[in-house]
mmCIF file of C-alpha atoms in Angstrom:
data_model
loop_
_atom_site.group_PDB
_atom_site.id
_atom_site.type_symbol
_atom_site.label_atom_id
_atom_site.label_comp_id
_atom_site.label_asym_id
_atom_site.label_seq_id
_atom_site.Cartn_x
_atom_site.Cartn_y
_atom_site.Cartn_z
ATOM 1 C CA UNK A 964 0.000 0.000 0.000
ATOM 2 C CA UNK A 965 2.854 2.021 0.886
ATOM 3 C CA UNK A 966 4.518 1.643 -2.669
ATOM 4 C CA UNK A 967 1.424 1.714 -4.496
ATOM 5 C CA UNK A 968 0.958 6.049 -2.463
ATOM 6 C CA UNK A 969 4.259 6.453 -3.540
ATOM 7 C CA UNK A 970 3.507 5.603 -7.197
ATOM 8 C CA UNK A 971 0.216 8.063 -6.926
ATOM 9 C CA UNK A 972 2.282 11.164 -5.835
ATOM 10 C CA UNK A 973 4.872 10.155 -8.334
ATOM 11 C CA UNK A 974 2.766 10.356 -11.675
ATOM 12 C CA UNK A 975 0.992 13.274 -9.793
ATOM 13 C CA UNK A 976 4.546 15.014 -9.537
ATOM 14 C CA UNK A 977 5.037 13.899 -13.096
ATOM 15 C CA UNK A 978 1.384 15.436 -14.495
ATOM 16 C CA UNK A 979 2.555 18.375 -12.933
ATOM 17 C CA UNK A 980 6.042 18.908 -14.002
ATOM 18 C CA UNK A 981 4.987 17.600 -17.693
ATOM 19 C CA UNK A 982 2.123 20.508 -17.196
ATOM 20 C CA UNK A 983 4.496 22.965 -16.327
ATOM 21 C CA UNK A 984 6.408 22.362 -18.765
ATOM 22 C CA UNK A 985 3.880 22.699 -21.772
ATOM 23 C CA UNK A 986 2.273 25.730 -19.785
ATOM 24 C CA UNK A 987 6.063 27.441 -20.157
ATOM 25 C CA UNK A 988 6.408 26.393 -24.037
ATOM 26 C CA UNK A 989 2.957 27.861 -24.662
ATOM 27 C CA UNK A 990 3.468 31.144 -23.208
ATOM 28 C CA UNK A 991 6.821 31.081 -25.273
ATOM 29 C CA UNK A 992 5.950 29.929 -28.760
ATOM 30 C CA UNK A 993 5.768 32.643 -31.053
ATOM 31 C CA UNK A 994 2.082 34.556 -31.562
ATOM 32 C CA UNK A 995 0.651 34.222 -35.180
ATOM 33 C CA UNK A 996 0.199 38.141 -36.260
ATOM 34 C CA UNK A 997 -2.988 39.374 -36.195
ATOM 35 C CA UNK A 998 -4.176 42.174 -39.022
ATOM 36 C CA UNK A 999 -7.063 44.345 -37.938
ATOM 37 C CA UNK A 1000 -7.428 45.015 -42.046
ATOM 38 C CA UNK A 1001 -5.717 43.646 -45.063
ATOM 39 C CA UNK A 1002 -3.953 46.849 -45.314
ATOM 40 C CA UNK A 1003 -1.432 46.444 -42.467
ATOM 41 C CA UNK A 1004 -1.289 42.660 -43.595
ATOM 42 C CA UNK A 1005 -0.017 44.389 -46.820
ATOM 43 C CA UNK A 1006 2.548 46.833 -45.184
ATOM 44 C CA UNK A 1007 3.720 44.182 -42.640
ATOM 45 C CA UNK A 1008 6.317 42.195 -45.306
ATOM 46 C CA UNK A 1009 7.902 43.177 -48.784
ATOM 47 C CA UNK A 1010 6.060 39.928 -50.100
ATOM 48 C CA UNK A 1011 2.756 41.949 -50.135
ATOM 49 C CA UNK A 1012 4.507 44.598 -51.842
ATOM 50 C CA UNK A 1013 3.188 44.128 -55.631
ATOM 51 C CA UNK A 1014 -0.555 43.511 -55.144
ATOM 52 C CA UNK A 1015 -0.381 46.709 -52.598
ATOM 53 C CA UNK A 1016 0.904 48.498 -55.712
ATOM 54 C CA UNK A 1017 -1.777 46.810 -57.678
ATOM 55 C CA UNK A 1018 -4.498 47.623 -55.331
ATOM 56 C CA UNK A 1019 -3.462 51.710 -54.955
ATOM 57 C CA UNK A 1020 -2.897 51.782 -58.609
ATOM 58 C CA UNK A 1021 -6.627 50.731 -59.816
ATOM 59 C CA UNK A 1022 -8.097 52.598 -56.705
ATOM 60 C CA UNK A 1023 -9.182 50.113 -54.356
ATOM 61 C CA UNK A 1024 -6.565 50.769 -51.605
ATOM 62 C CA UNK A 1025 -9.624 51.837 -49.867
ATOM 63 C CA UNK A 1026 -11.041 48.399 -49.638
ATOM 64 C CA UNK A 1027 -7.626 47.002 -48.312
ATOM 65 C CA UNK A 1028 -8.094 49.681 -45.255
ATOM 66 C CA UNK A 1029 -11.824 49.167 -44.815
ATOM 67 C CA UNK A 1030 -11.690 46.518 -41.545
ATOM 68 C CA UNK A 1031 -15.336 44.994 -43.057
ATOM 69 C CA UNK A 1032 -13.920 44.043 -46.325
ATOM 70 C CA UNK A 1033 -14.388 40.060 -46.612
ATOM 71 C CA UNK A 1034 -12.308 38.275 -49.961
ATOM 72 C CA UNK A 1035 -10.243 35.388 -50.931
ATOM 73 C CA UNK A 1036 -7.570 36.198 -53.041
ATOM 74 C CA UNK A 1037 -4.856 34.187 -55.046
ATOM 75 C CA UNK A 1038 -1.982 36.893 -55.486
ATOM 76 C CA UNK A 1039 1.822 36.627 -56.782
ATOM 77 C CA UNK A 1040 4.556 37.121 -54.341
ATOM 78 C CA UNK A 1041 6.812 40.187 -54.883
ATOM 79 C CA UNK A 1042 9.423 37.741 -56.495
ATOM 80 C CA UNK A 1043 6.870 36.083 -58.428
ATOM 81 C CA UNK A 1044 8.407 34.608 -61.463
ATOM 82 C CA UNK A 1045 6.625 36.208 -63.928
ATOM 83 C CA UNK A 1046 3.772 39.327 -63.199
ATOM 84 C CA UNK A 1047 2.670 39.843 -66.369
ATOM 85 C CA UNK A 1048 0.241 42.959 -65.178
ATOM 86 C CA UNK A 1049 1.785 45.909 -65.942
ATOM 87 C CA UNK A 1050 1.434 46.649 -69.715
ATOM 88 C CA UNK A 1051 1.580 50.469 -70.733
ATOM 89 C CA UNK A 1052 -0.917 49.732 -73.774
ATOM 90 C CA UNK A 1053 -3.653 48.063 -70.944
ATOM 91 C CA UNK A 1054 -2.914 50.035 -68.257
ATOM 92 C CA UNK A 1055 -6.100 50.952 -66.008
ATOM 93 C CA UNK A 1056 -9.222 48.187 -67.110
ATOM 94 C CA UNK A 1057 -6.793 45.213 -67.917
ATOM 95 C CA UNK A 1058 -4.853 45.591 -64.230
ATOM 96 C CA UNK A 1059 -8.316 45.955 -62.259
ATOM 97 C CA UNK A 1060 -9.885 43.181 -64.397
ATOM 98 C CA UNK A 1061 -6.882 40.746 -63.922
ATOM 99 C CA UNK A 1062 -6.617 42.098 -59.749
ATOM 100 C CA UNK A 1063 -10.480 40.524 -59.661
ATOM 101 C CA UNK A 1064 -9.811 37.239 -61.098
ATOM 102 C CA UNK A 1065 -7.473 36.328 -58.766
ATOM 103 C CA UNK A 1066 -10.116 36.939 -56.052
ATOM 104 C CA UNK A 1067 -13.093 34.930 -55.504
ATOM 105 C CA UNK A 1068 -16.804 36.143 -55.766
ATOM 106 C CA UNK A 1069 -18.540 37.404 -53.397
ATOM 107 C CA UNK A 1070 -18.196 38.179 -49.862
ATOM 108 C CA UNK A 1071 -15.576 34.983 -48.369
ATOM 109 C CA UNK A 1072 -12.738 33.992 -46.658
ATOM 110 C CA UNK A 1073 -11.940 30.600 -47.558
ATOM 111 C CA UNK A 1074 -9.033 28.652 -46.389
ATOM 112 C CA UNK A 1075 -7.066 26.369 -48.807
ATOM 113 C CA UNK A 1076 -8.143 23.260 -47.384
ATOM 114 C CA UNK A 1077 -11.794 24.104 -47.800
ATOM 115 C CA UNK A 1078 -11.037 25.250 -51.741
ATOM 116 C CA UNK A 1079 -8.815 22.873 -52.603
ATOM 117 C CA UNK A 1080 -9.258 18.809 -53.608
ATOM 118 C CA UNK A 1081 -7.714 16.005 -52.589
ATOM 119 C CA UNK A 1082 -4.937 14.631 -54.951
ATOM 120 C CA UNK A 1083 -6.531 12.393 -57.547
ATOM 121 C CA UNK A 1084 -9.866 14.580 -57.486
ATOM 122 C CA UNK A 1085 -11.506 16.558 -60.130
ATOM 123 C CA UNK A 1086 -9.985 20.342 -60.555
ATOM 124 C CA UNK A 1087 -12.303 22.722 -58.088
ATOM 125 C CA UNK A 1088 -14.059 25.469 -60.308
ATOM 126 C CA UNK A 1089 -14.882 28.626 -58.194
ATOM 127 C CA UNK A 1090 -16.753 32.372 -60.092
ATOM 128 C CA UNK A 1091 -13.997 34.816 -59.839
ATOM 129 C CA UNK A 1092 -14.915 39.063 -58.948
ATOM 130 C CA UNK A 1093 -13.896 40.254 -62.018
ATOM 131 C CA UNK A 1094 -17.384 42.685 -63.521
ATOM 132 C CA UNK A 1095 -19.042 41.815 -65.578
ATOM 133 C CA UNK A 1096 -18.253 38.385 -66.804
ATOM 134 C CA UNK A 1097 -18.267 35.965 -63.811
ATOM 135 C CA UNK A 1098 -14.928 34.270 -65.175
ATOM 136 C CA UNK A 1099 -13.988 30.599 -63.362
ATOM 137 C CA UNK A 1100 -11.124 30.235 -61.870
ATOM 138 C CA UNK A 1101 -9.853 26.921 -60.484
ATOM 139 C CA UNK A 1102 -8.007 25.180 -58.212
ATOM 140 C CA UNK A 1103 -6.003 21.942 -58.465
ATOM 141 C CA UNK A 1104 -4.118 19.616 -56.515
ATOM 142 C CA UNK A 1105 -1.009 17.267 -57.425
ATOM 143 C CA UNK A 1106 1.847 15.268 -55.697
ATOM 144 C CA UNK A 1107 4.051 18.528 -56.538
ATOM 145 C CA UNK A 1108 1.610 20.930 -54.918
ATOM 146 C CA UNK A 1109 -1.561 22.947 -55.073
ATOM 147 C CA UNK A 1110 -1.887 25.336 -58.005
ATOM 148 C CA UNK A 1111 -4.240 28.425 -58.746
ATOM 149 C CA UNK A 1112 -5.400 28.876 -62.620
ATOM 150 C CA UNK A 1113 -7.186 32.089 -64.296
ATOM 151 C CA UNK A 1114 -8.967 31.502 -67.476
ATOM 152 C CA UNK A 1115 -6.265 31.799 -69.262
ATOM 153 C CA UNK A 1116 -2.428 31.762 -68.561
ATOM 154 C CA UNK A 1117 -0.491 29.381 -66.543
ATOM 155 C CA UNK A 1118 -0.857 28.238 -63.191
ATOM 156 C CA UNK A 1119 0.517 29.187 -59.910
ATOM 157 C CA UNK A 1120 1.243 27.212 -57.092
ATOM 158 C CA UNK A 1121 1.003 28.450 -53.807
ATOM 159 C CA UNK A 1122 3.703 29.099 -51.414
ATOM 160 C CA UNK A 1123 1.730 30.234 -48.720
ATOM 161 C CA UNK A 1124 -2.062 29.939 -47.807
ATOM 162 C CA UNK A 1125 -4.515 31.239 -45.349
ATOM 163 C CA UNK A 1126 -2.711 34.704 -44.393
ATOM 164 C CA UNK A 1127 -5.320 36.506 -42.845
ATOM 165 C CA UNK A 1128 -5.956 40.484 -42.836
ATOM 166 C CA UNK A 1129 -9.106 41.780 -40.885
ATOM 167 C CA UNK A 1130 -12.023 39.102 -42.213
ATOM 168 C CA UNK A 1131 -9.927 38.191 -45.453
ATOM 169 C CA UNK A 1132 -7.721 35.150 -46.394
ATOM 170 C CA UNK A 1133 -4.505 35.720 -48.795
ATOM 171 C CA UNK A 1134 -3.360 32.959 -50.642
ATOM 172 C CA UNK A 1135 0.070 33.208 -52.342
ATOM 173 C CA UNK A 1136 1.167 31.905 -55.726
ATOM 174 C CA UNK A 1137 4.585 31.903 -56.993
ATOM 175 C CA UNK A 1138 3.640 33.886 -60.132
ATOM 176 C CA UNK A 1139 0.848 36.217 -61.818
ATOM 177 C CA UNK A 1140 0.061 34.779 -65.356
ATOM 178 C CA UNK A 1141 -3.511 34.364 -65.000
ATOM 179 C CA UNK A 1142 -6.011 36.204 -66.769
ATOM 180 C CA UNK A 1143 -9.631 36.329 -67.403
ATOM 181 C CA UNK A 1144 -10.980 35.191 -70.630
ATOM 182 C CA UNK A 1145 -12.008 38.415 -72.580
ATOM 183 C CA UNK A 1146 -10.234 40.159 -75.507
ATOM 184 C CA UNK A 1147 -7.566 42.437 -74.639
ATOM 185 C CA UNK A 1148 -8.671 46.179 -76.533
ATOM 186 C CA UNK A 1149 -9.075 46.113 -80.237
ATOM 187 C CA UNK A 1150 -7.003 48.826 -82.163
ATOM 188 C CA UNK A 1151 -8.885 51.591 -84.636
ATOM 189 C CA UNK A 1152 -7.355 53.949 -86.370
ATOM 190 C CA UNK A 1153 -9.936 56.508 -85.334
ATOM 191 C CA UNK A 1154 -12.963 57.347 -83.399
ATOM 192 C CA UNK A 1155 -15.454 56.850 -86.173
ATOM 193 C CA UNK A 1156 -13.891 53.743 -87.387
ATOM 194 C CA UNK A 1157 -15.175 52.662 -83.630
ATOM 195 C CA UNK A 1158 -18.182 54.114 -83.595
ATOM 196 C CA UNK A 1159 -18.861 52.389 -86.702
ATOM 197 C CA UNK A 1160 -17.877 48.989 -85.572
ATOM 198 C CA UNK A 1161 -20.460 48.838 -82.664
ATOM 199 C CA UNK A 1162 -22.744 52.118 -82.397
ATOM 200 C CA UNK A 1163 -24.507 52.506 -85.533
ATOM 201 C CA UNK A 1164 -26.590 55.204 -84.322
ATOM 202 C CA UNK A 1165 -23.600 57.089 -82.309
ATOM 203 C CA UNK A 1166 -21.273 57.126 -85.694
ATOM 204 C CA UNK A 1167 -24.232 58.628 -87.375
ATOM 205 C CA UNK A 1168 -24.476 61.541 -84.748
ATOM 206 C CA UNK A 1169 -20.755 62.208 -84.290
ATOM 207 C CA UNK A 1170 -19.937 62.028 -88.222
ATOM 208 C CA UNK A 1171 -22.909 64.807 -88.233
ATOM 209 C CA UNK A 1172 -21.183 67.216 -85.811
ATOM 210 C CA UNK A 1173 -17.857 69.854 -85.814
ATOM 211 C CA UNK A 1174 -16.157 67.797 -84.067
ATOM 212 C CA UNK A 1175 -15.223 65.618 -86.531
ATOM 213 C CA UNK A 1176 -11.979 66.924 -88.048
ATOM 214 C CA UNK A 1177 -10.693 67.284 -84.263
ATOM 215 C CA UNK A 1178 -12.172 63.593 -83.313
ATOM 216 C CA UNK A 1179 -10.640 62.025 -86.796
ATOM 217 C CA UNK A 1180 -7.138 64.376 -86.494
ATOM 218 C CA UNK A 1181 -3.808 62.409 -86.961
ATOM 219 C CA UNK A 1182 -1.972 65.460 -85.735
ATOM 220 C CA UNK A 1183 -4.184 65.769 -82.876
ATOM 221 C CA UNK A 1184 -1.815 66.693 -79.753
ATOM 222 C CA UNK A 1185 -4.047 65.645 -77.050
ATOM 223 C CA UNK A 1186 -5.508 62.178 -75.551
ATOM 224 C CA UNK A 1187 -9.276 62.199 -75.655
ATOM 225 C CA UNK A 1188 -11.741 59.925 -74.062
ATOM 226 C CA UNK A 1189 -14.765 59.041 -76.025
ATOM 227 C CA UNK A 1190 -18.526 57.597 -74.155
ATOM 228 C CA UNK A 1191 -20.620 56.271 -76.944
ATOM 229 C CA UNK A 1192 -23.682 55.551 -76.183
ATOM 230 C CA UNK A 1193 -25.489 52.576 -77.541
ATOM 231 C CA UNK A 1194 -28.302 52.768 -80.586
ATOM 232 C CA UNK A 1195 -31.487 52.072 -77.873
ATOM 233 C CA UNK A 1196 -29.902 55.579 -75.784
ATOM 234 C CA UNK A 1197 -30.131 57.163 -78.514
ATOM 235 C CA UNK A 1198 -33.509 56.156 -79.251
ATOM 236 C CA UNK A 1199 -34.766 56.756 -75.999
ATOM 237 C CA UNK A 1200 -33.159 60.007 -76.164
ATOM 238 C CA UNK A 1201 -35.328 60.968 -79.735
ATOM 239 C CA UNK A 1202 -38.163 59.904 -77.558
ATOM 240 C CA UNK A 1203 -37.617 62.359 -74.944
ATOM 241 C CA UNK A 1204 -37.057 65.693 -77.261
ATOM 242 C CA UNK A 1205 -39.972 64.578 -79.402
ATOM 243 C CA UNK A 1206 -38.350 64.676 -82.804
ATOM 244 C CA UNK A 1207 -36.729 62.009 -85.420
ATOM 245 C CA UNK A 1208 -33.055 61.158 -86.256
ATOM 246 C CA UNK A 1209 -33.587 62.999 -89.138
ATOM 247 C CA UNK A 1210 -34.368 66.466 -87.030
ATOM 248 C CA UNK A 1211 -31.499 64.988 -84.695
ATOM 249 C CA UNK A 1212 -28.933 65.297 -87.154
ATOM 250 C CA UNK A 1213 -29.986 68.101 -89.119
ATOM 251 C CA UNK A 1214 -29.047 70.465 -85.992
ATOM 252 C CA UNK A 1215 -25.810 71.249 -86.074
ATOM 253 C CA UNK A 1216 -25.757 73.047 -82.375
ATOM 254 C CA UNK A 1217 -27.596 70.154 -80.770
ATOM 255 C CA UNK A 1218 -25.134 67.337 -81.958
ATOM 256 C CA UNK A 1219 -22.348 69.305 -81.728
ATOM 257 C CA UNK A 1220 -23.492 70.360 -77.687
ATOM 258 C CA UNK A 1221 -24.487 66.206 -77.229
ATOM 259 C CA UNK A 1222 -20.634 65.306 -78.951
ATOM 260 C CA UNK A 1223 -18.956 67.447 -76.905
ATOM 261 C CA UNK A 1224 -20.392 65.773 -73.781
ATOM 262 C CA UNK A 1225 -19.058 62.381 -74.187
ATOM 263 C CA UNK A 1226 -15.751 63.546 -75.281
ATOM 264 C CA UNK A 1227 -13.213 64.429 -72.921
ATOM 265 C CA UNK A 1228 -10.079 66.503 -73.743
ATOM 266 C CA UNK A 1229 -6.408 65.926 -72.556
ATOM 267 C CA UNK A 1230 -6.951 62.355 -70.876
ATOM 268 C CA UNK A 1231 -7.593 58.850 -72.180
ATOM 269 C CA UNK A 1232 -9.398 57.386 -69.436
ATOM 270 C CA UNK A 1233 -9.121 53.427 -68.553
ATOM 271 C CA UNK A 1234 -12.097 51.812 -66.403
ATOM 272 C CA UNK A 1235 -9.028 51.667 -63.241
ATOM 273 C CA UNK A 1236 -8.774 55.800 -63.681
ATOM 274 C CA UNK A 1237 -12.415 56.045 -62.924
ATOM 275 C CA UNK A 1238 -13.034 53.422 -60.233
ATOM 276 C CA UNK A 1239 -13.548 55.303 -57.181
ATOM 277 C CA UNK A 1240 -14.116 54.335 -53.205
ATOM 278 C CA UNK A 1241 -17.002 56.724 -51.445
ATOM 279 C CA UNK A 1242 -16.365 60.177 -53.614
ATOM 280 C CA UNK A 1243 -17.090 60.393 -56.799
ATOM 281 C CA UNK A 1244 -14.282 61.233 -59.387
ATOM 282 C CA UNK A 1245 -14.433 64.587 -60.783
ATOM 283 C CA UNK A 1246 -14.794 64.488 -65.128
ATOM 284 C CA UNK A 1247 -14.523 67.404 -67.480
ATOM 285 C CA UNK A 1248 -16.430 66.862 -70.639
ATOM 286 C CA UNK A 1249 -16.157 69.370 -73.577
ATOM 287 C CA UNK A 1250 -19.697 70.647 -72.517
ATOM 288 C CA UNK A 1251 -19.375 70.576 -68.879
ATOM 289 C CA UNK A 1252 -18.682 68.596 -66.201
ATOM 290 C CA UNK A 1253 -18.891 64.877 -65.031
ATOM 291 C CA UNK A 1254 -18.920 62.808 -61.936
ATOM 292 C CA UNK A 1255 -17.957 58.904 -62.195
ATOM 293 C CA UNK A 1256 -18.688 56.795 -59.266
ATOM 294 C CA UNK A 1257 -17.179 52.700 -59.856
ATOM 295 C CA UNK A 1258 -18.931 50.464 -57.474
ATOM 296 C CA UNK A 1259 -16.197 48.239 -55.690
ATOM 297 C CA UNK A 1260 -18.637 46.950 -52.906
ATOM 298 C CA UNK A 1261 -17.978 42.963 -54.245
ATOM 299 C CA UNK A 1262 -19.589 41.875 -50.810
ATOM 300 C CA UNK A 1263 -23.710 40.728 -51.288
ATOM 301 C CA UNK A 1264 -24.537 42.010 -47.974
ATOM 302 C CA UNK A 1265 -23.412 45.407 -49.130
ATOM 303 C CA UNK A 1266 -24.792 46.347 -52.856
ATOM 304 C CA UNK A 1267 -23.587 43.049 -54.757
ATOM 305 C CA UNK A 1268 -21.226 42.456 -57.070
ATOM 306 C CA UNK A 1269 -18.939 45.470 -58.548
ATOM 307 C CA UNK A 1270 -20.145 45.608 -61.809
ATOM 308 C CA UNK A 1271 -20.357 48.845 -63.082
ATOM 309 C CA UNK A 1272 -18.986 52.527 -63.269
ATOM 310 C CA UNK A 1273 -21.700 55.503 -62.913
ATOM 311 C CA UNK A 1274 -21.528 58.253 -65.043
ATOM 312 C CA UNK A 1275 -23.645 61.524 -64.169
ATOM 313 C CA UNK A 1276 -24.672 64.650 -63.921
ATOM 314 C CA UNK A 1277 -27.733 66.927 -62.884
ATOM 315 C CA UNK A 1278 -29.404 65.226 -65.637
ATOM 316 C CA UNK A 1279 -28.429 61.876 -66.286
ATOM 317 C CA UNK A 1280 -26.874 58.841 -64.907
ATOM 318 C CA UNK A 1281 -25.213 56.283 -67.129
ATOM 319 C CA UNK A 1282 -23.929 53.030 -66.807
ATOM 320 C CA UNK A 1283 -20.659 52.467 -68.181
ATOM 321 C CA UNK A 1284 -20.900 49.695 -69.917
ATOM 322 C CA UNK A 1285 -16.758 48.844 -70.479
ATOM 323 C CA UNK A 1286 -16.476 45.097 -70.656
ATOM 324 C CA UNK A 1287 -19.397 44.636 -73.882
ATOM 325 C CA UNK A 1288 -17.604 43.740 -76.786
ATOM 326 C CA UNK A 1289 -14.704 45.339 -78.026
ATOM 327 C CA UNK A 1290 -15.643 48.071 -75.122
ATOM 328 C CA UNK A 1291 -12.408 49.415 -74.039
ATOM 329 C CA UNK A 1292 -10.243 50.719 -77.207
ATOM 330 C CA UNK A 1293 -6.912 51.882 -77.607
ATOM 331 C CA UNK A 1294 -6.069 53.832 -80.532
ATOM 332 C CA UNK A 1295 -2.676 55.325 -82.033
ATOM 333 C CA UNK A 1296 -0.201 56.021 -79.023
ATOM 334 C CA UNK A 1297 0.370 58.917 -78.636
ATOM 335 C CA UNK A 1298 -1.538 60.959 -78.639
ATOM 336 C CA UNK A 1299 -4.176 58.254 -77.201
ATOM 337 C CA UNK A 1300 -8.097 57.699 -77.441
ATOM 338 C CA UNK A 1301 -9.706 55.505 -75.225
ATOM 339 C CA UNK A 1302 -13.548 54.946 -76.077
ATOM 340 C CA UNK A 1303 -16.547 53.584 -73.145
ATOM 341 C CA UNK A 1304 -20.134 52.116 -74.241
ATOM 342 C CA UNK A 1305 -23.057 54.077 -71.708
ATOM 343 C CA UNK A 1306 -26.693 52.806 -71.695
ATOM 344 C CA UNK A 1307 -27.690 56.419 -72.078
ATOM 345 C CA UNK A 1308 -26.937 59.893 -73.531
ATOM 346 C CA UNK A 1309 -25.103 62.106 -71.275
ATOM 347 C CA UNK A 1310 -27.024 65.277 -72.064
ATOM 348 C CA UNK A 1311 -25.288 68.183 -70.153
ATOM 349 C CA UNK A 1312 -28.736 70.297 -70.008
ATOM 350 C CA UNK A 1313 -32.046 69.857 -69.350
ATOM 351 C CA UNK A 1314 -34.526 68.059 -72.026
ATOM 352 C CA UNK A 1315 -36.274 71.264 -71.830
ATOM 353 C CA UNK A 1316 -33.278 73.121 -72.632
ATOM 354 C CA UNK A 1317 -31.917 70.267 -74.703
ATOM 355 C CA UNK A 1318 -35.200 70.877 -76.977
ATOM 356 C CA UNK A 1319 -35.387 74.509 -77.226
ATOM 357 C CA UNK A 1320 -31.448 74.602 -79.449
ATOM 358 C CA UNK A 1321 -32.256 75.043 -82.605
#
């Protein structure tokens, strides 16, 4: 009995040393960092240094500093092999389209065990954030690790998963070659060559105004930004003033005053240059000024997906409609013209006033 109390208080003093013990190592093992928002997860390591860059350059910094913001992203380290983002012809929509696709849809934070199958399964297929297309992206596993694919490009494995900043989950790949599957911007040799391709209506009312030998120029000096408006604005916009395309374009003030509003003189514009985070982004058209308000709330408990870029004034609001086909163009360089599609005429007066030039 005697041996058998001695045993007790022996594994007792045991429990209690081996307690000790892991009770010490715990309160010296190193703390994982915690981010209040992805932004100081950004700042905290060089690694993060590109996709910051990324992020200020197509104006959503704010959503890296807004503690709410909720994503899963895929992103290249700083040393990635290859980040094939930064091309001076694409500058603007291309970056913010390709910064999307490498983040899921919708408001998650998904760890890589939860997105990722087992070795031997089927490739995972997940909707990627880039507007307006809802673009797959996918996820595969192999004996020689776990790789992230765009629509298009090559793969990239990951080197490190489930970083977390605020509510969001990085993921990083060892390179940026992914892209979205949509046509990078077709090349016209001017405006009206454009216009022609996809707004019937809109070549019609620009080839009626002044503007023309400015618009069609080869020694023009200055980048211009063009918003055509589709053939059913247009329509609407005969509608509203009472009178036929015929009237329309047989007054010269009117088209010249509706021209000059979608044209803007001195910048070409991408989508990224007009993206915006709370306050709108001051535009001056040739007939007055513009506000342009991008939507980058991609969470569904907010406002839904980001899939569009406001356009307004006192008297309209339009919905730039970039990502239609062949809606982003690049012409000669320099000087540069980058041309928009909006669902409606940006009139920069009244109809009332609109219908009393004559």
């Amino acid at each position: 009995m005697e041996k058998a109390g001695i045993l007790v208080l022996y594994v007792i003093a045991a429990f209690c040393v081996t307690a000790g013990t892991s009770a010490a190592a715990a309160a010296v093992a190193p703390a994982v960092p915690s981010y209040k928002t992805l932004y100081d997860l950004f700042i905290s390591s060089p690694e993060f240094n590109a996709s910051l860059g990324l992020f200020n350059y197509t104006g959503m910094l704010p959503l890296l500093k807004d503690p709410n913001t909720m994503i899963t992203c895929f992103l290249p380290t700083s040393n990635a092999e290859s980040i094939l983002w930064w091309d001076d012809d694409e500058k603007g929509r291309y970056v913010w389209a390709i910064l999307l696709h490498h983040c899921l849809d919708g408001q998650k934070a998904m760890t890589l065990k939860k997105l990722a199958p087992a070795i031997g399964e089927d490739v995972r297929y997940y909707p990627s954030a880039f507007p307006p297309f809802i673009d797959d992206i996918s996820i595969e596993q192999t004996e020689s690790g776990i790789f992230f694919y765009g629509s298009l490009g090559d793969g990239g494995k990951v080197v490190k998963a489930d970083i977390k900043g605020g509510k969001s989950i990085i993921h990083l790949i060892d390179n940026g070659n992914q892209f979205p599957a949509f046509a990078p911007p077709d090349t016209f040799e001017t405006v009206l060559e454009f216009l022609d391709d996809f707004t019937p209506f809109a070549l019609e009312v620009f080839s009626a105004s002044s503007y023309v030998p400015f618009l069609t120029d080869p020694k023009r000096t200055t980048d211009i930004t063009v918003f055509a408006p589709r053939d059913d604005a247009f329509a609407a916009l005969l509608k509203q003033l009472r009178i036929t395309k015929t009237q329309l374009l047989n007054n010269k003030a009117l088209v010249d005053l509706i021209v000059a509003a979608h044209v803007i003189n001195g910048s070409a514009l991408y989508t990224g240059a007009m993206v915006s985070y709370g306050s709108p982004i001051k535009l001056q058209t040739m007939a007055g000024p513009l506000n342009a308000t991008g939507d980058l709330t991609i969470f569904p408990k907010r406002s839904g997906p980001a899939k569009v870029v406001i356009l307004s004034n006192p008297f309209v609001k339009a919905v730039l409609d970039d990502y239609d086909t062949g809606g982003n163009d690049l012409w000669i360089d320099p000087p540069r013209c980058i041309g928009h599609f909006v669902d409606k005429v940006l009139i920069p007066i009244s109809i009332k006033d609109l219908s009393k030039i004559k």
